[in-house]
XYZ file of C-alpha atoms in Angstrom:
301
model
C -23.589 -0.813 33.705
C -23.351 -4.413 32.519
C -23.133 -3.442 28.853
C -19.613 -2.031 29.098
C -17.833 -5.272 30.112
C -19.683 -7.154 27.393
C -18.611 -4.600 24.827
C -15.025 -4.821 26.076
C -15.113 -8.625 25.840
C -16.376 -8.377 22.280
C -13.561 -5.961 21.484
C -11.031 -8.450 22.847
C -12.531 -11.327 20.847
C -12.557 -9.391 17.576
C -8.759 -9.426 16.942
C -8.606 -13.155 17.749
C -11.401 -13.928 15.289
C -9.737 -11.754 12.645
C -6.490 -13.725 12.983
C -8.452 -16.988 12.868
C -10.309 -16.041 9.691
C -7.050 -14.864 8.158
C -5.481 -18.260 8.829
C -8.567 -19.992 7.400
C -8.242 -17.857 4.270
C -4.591 -18.886 3.799
C -5.443 -22.572 4.241
C -8.320 -22.239 1.769
C -6.048 -20.529 -0.774
C -3.428 -23.277 -0.447
C -6.123 -25.952 -0.793
C -7.550 -24.271 -3.914
C -4.022 -24.074 -5.386
C -3.387 -27.788 -4.840
C -6.876 -28.773 -6.010
C -6.454 -26.913 -9.286
C -2.968 -28.368 -9.735
C -4.421 -31.851 -9.221
C -7.573 -31.580 -11.329
C -6.863 -28.692 -13.709
C -5.895 -29.145 -17.378
C -2.192 -29.608 -17.993
C -2.115 -26.762 -20.524
C -4.322 -24.481 -18.456
C -7.488 -22.833 -19.700
C -7.191 -20.865 -22.934
C -10.009 -18.730 -24.334
C -9.207 -17.635 -27.858
C -5.611 -16.492 -27.665
C -5.716 -15.575 -23.973
C -4.617 -17.968 -21.236
C -7.122 -17.471 -18.420
C -5.789 -20.122 -16.026
C -2.141 -21.236 -15.776
C -0.616 -24.567 -16.646
C -0.516 -27.113 -13.848
C 3.065 -28.294 -14.349
C 5.591 -28.078 -11.541
C 7.389 -25.362 -13.493
C 4.316 -23.093 -13.622
C 2.716 -24.132 -10.308
C 5.043 -25.708 -7.754
C 3.450 -27.512 -4.841
C 2.775 -25.343 -1.793
C 5.012 -27.510 0.388
C 7.845 -27.275 -2.167
C 7.653 -23.469 -2.039
C 7.667 -23.488 1.766
C 10.635 -25.891 1.954
C 12.534 -23.854 -0.643
C 11.809 -20.653 1.258
C 13.716 -21.931 4.283
C 16.566 -23.511 2.299
C 19.716 -21.743 1.174
C 19.586 -19.154 -1.588
C 22.062 -21.217 -3.594
C 23.507 -24.699 -3.220
C 26.702 -23.339 -1.681
C 27.079 -24.541 1.936
C 27.791 -20.990 3.129
C 24.774 -19.463 1.352
C 22.337 -17.420 3.423
C 18.806 -18.811 3.853
C 16.469 -17.700 1.099
C 14.031 -16.155 3.583
C 16.851 -13.981 4.953
C 17.827 -12.715 1.501
C 14.184 -11.957 0.704
C 13.732 -10.200 4.057
C 16.752 -7.965 3.383
C 15.382 -6.973 -0.017
C 11.917 -6.442 1.450
C 13.332 -4.097 4.104
C 14.992 -2.004 1.387
C 11.713 -1.712 -0.486
C 9.798 -1.067 2.732
C 12.053 1.853 3.658
C 11.715 3.411 0.211
C 7.947 2.882 0.178
C 7.680 4.453 3.644
C 9.597 7.530 2.467
C 7.316 7.755 -0.561
C 4.229 7.321 1.612
C 5.264 10.127 3.964
C 5.944 12.460 1.035
C 2.655 11.478 -0.605
C 0.674 12.047 2.606
C 2.226 15.487 3.118
C 1.547 16.478 -0.490
C -1.979 15.048 -0.427
C -2.890 16.889 2.781
C -1.429 20.140 1.449
C -3.464 19.835 -1.748
C -6.613 18.974 0.222
C -6.223 22.044 2.437
C -5.570 24.224 -0.601
C -8.669 22.903 -2.374
C -10.729 23.347 0.781
C -9.688 26.949 1.276
C -10.756 28.265 -2.138
C -13.365 26.899 -4.532
C -11.477 28.074 -7.670
C -8.412 26.122 -6.481
C -10.565 23.004 -6.099
C -12.090 23.433 -9.549
C -8.663 23.945 -11.066
C -6.682 21.261 -9.213
C -9.046 18.327 -8.747
C -9.380 17.378 -12.449
C -5.602 17.426 -12.844
C -5.129 15.322 -9.704
C -7.490 12.704 -11.129
C -5.879 12.933 -14.568
C -2.404 12.406 -13.083
C -3.267 8.812 -12.196
C -3.891 7.864 -15.832
C -0.186 8.108 -16.727
C 1.263 4.578 -17.265
C 3.678 3.993 -14.402
C 5.904 1.604 -16.316
C 6.600 4.345 -18.880
C 6.808 7.157 -16.332
C 9.389 5.518 -14.038
C 12.373 5.545 -16.461
C 11.739 9.228 -17.185
C 11.845 10.062 -13.475
C 15.150 8.210 -13.124
C 16.562 10.003 -16.181
C 15.482 13.434 -14.928
C 16.703 12.722 -11.418
C 20.156 11.634 -12.571
C 20.667 15.131 -13.976
C 20.055 16.799 -10.596
C 23.214 17.768 -8.781
C 23.250 20.647 -6.279
C 26.645 21.103 -4.678
C 27.564 17.863 -2.927
C 24.036 16.520 -3.310
C 23.518 13.850 -5.946
C 20.251 12.221 -6.869
C 20.180 8.540 -5.900
C 18.246 5.750 -7.581
C 16.190 5.088 -4.469
C 14.957 8.686 -4.574
C 13.425 8.062 -7.994
C 11.653 4.999 -6.623
C 10.419 6.944 -3.564
C 9.198 9.760 -5.810
C 7.163 7.324 -7.891
C 5.765 5.726 -4.729
C 4.699 9.154 -3.474
C 3.145 9.871 -6.884
C 0.790 6.953 -6.389
C 0.244 7.597 -2.676
C -0.772 11.260 -2.798
C -3.927 10.745 -4.866
C -6.116 8.827 -2.362
C -4.902 11.097 0.440
C -5.780 14.278 -1.448
C -9.243 13.048 -2.441
C -10.009 11.364 0.895
C -8.744 14.256 3.001
C -10.783 16.736 0.952
C -13.940 14.686 1.536
C -13.115 14.350 5.235
C -12.318 18.018 5.798
C -15.606 18.859 4.103
C -17.517 16.380 6.280
C -18.525 18.504 9.343
C -22.173 19.470 9.458
C -23.049 23.014 8.500
C -24.495 23.681 11.954
C -21.106 22.933 13.545
C -19.292 25.213 11.113
C -21.794 28.000 11.762
C -21.339 27.530 15.498
C -17.576 28.005 15.100
C -18.192 31.196 13.102
C -20.628 32.430 15.749
C -17.922 32.149 18.379
C -15.458 33.951 16.126
C -13.167 30.974 15.628
C -10.743 31.522 12.762
C -10.379 29.332 9.675
C -7.185 27.600 10.747
C -8.412 26.879 14.253
C -11.651 25.495 12.797
C -9.533 23.313 10.540
C -7.541 21.890 13.440
C -10.311 21.670 16.037
C -13.283 20.597 13.909
C -12.469 19.632 10.347
C -9.333 17.532 10.998
C -10.887 15.324 13.735
C -13.993 14.861 11.573
C -11.808 13.703 8.674
C -10.177 10.817 10.570
C -12.491 8.058 9.211
C -11.930 9.317 5.665
C -8.190 9.668 6.207
C -7.798 6.138 7.533
C -9.460 4.726 4.423
C -7.294 6.959 2.235
C -4.153 5.902 4.097
C -4.922 2.227 3.519
C -5.068 2.880 -0.202
C -2.012 5.139 -0.069
C 0.070 2.529 1.783
C -0.853 -0.148 -0.761
C -0.158 2.230 -3.654
C 3.214 3.219 -2.233
C 4.326 -0.407 -1.938
C 3.086 -1.302 -5.418
C 4.698 1.840 -6.802
C 8.031 1.048 -5.142
C 8.067 -2.538 -6.427
C 7.130 -1.562 -9.994
C 9.536 1.386 -9.980
C 12.417 -0.855 -8.891
C 11.711 -3.045 -11.897
C 11.316 -0.140 -14.317
C 14.345 1.837 -13.142
C 16.634 -1.159 -12.673
C 17.387 -0.349 -9.042
C 19.275 -3.137 -7.290
C 18.701 -4.466 -3.787
C 14.913 -4.267 -3.563
C 12.186 -6.864 -3.798
C 11.063 -5.674 -7.234
C 14.394 -6.375 -8.895
C 14.625 -9.682 -7.033
C 11.293 -10.792 -8.538
C 12.708 -10.286 -12.044
C 16.036 -11.897 -11.136
C 14.504 -15.021 -9.610
C 11.926 -15.289 -12.405
C 14.834 -15.689 -14.814
C 15.972 -18.696 -12.757
C 12.505 -20.287 -12.634
C 13.247 -22.907 -15.288
C 15.850 -24.521 -13.032
C 14.346 -23.636 -9.648
C 10.621 -22.828 -9.990
C 9.871 -22.776 -6.261
C 12.544 -20.127 -5.665
C 10.804 -17.645 -7.990
C 7.850 -17.444 -5.594
C 9.935 -16.392 -2.585
C 10.159 -12.648 -3.444
C 6.448 -12.680 -4.288
C 5.800 -13.825 -0.725
C 8.052 -10.976 0.391
C 5.978 -8.463 -1.568
C 2.802 -9.881 0.004
C 4.380 -9.456 3.441
C 5.092 -5.798 2.611
C 1.424 -5.281 1.801
C 0.429 -6.841 5.119
C 2.889 -4.608 6.975
C 1.453 -1.538 5.265
C -2.113 -2.533 6.074
C -1.165 -3.419 9.648
C 0.541 -0.057 10.188
C -2.584 1.822 9.121
C -4.710 -0.473 11.295
C -2.485 0.374 14.259
C -2.860 4.073 13.498
C -6.621 3.590 13.356
C -6.521 1.972 16.788
C -4.548 4.921 18.172
C -7.079 7.351 16.674
C -10.142 5.349 17.699
C -11.395 8.171 19.942
C -11.593 10.501 16.924
C -13.888 8.274 14.891
C -17.323 9.815 14.567
C -19.934 7.409 15.875
C -23.716 7.883 15.777
C -25.173 7.615 19.267
C -28.848 6.828 19.761
C -30.582 7.975 22.902
């Protein structure tokens, strides 16, 4: 009886310690940045013709405090300019919405492919190699083709928008971990449980919903973490490759072109992209908390 409160107390302490270690990691990263800037070679570290470590000049590596101060200053020197953090947040929200649309489409497609591969062995043998092979296509070359093909689609009053190309590319990267992870999860129930369902005359679809889907939750959560990260990376890269305006990807290129005159400003959209990754990971973590009762746990008697 006394074990339950202790376990609950440990559960309450775990999020606090996670936040603490996260803050320690950020401080350690900032300290390592400043230490290398102080003691590192001015021209960086070059091995052969490859630069392994960056230069330590203010142009290549601004001080951490300069980047923070610049982040909360105005976007431009105009007195009416919006704060830089606000401009970055607006662009990040655009990218976040597109990445979310791509993630949803990728999850739906990945689950559909997993169910199809589960239902028939020949479908699995035929589809799985192509699903794996699809991820070898260079994204930076694939994105302009998607935009070009999409611009030719016009059905009645419907016209293909640039953000749809970006969402499609995000879903292209997101579906792969979902398809593979969901297939492994749906295949996870023990044979004895599947035979028990057959003994009671339970149909295939009901077995899928009542047994296979709950058993796949741990696999799906891992797959969703990868899918969320892939969708965000895909959206950012696709914005750069397709030339879409308004998102964080295009802002990274735009501010990088201004780095010679304002090096600290170029890091602001990079911080925005990092924040998007944290939001994606946090959303999946929240989903995992909501589905905590469906996680299979080994119980010892």
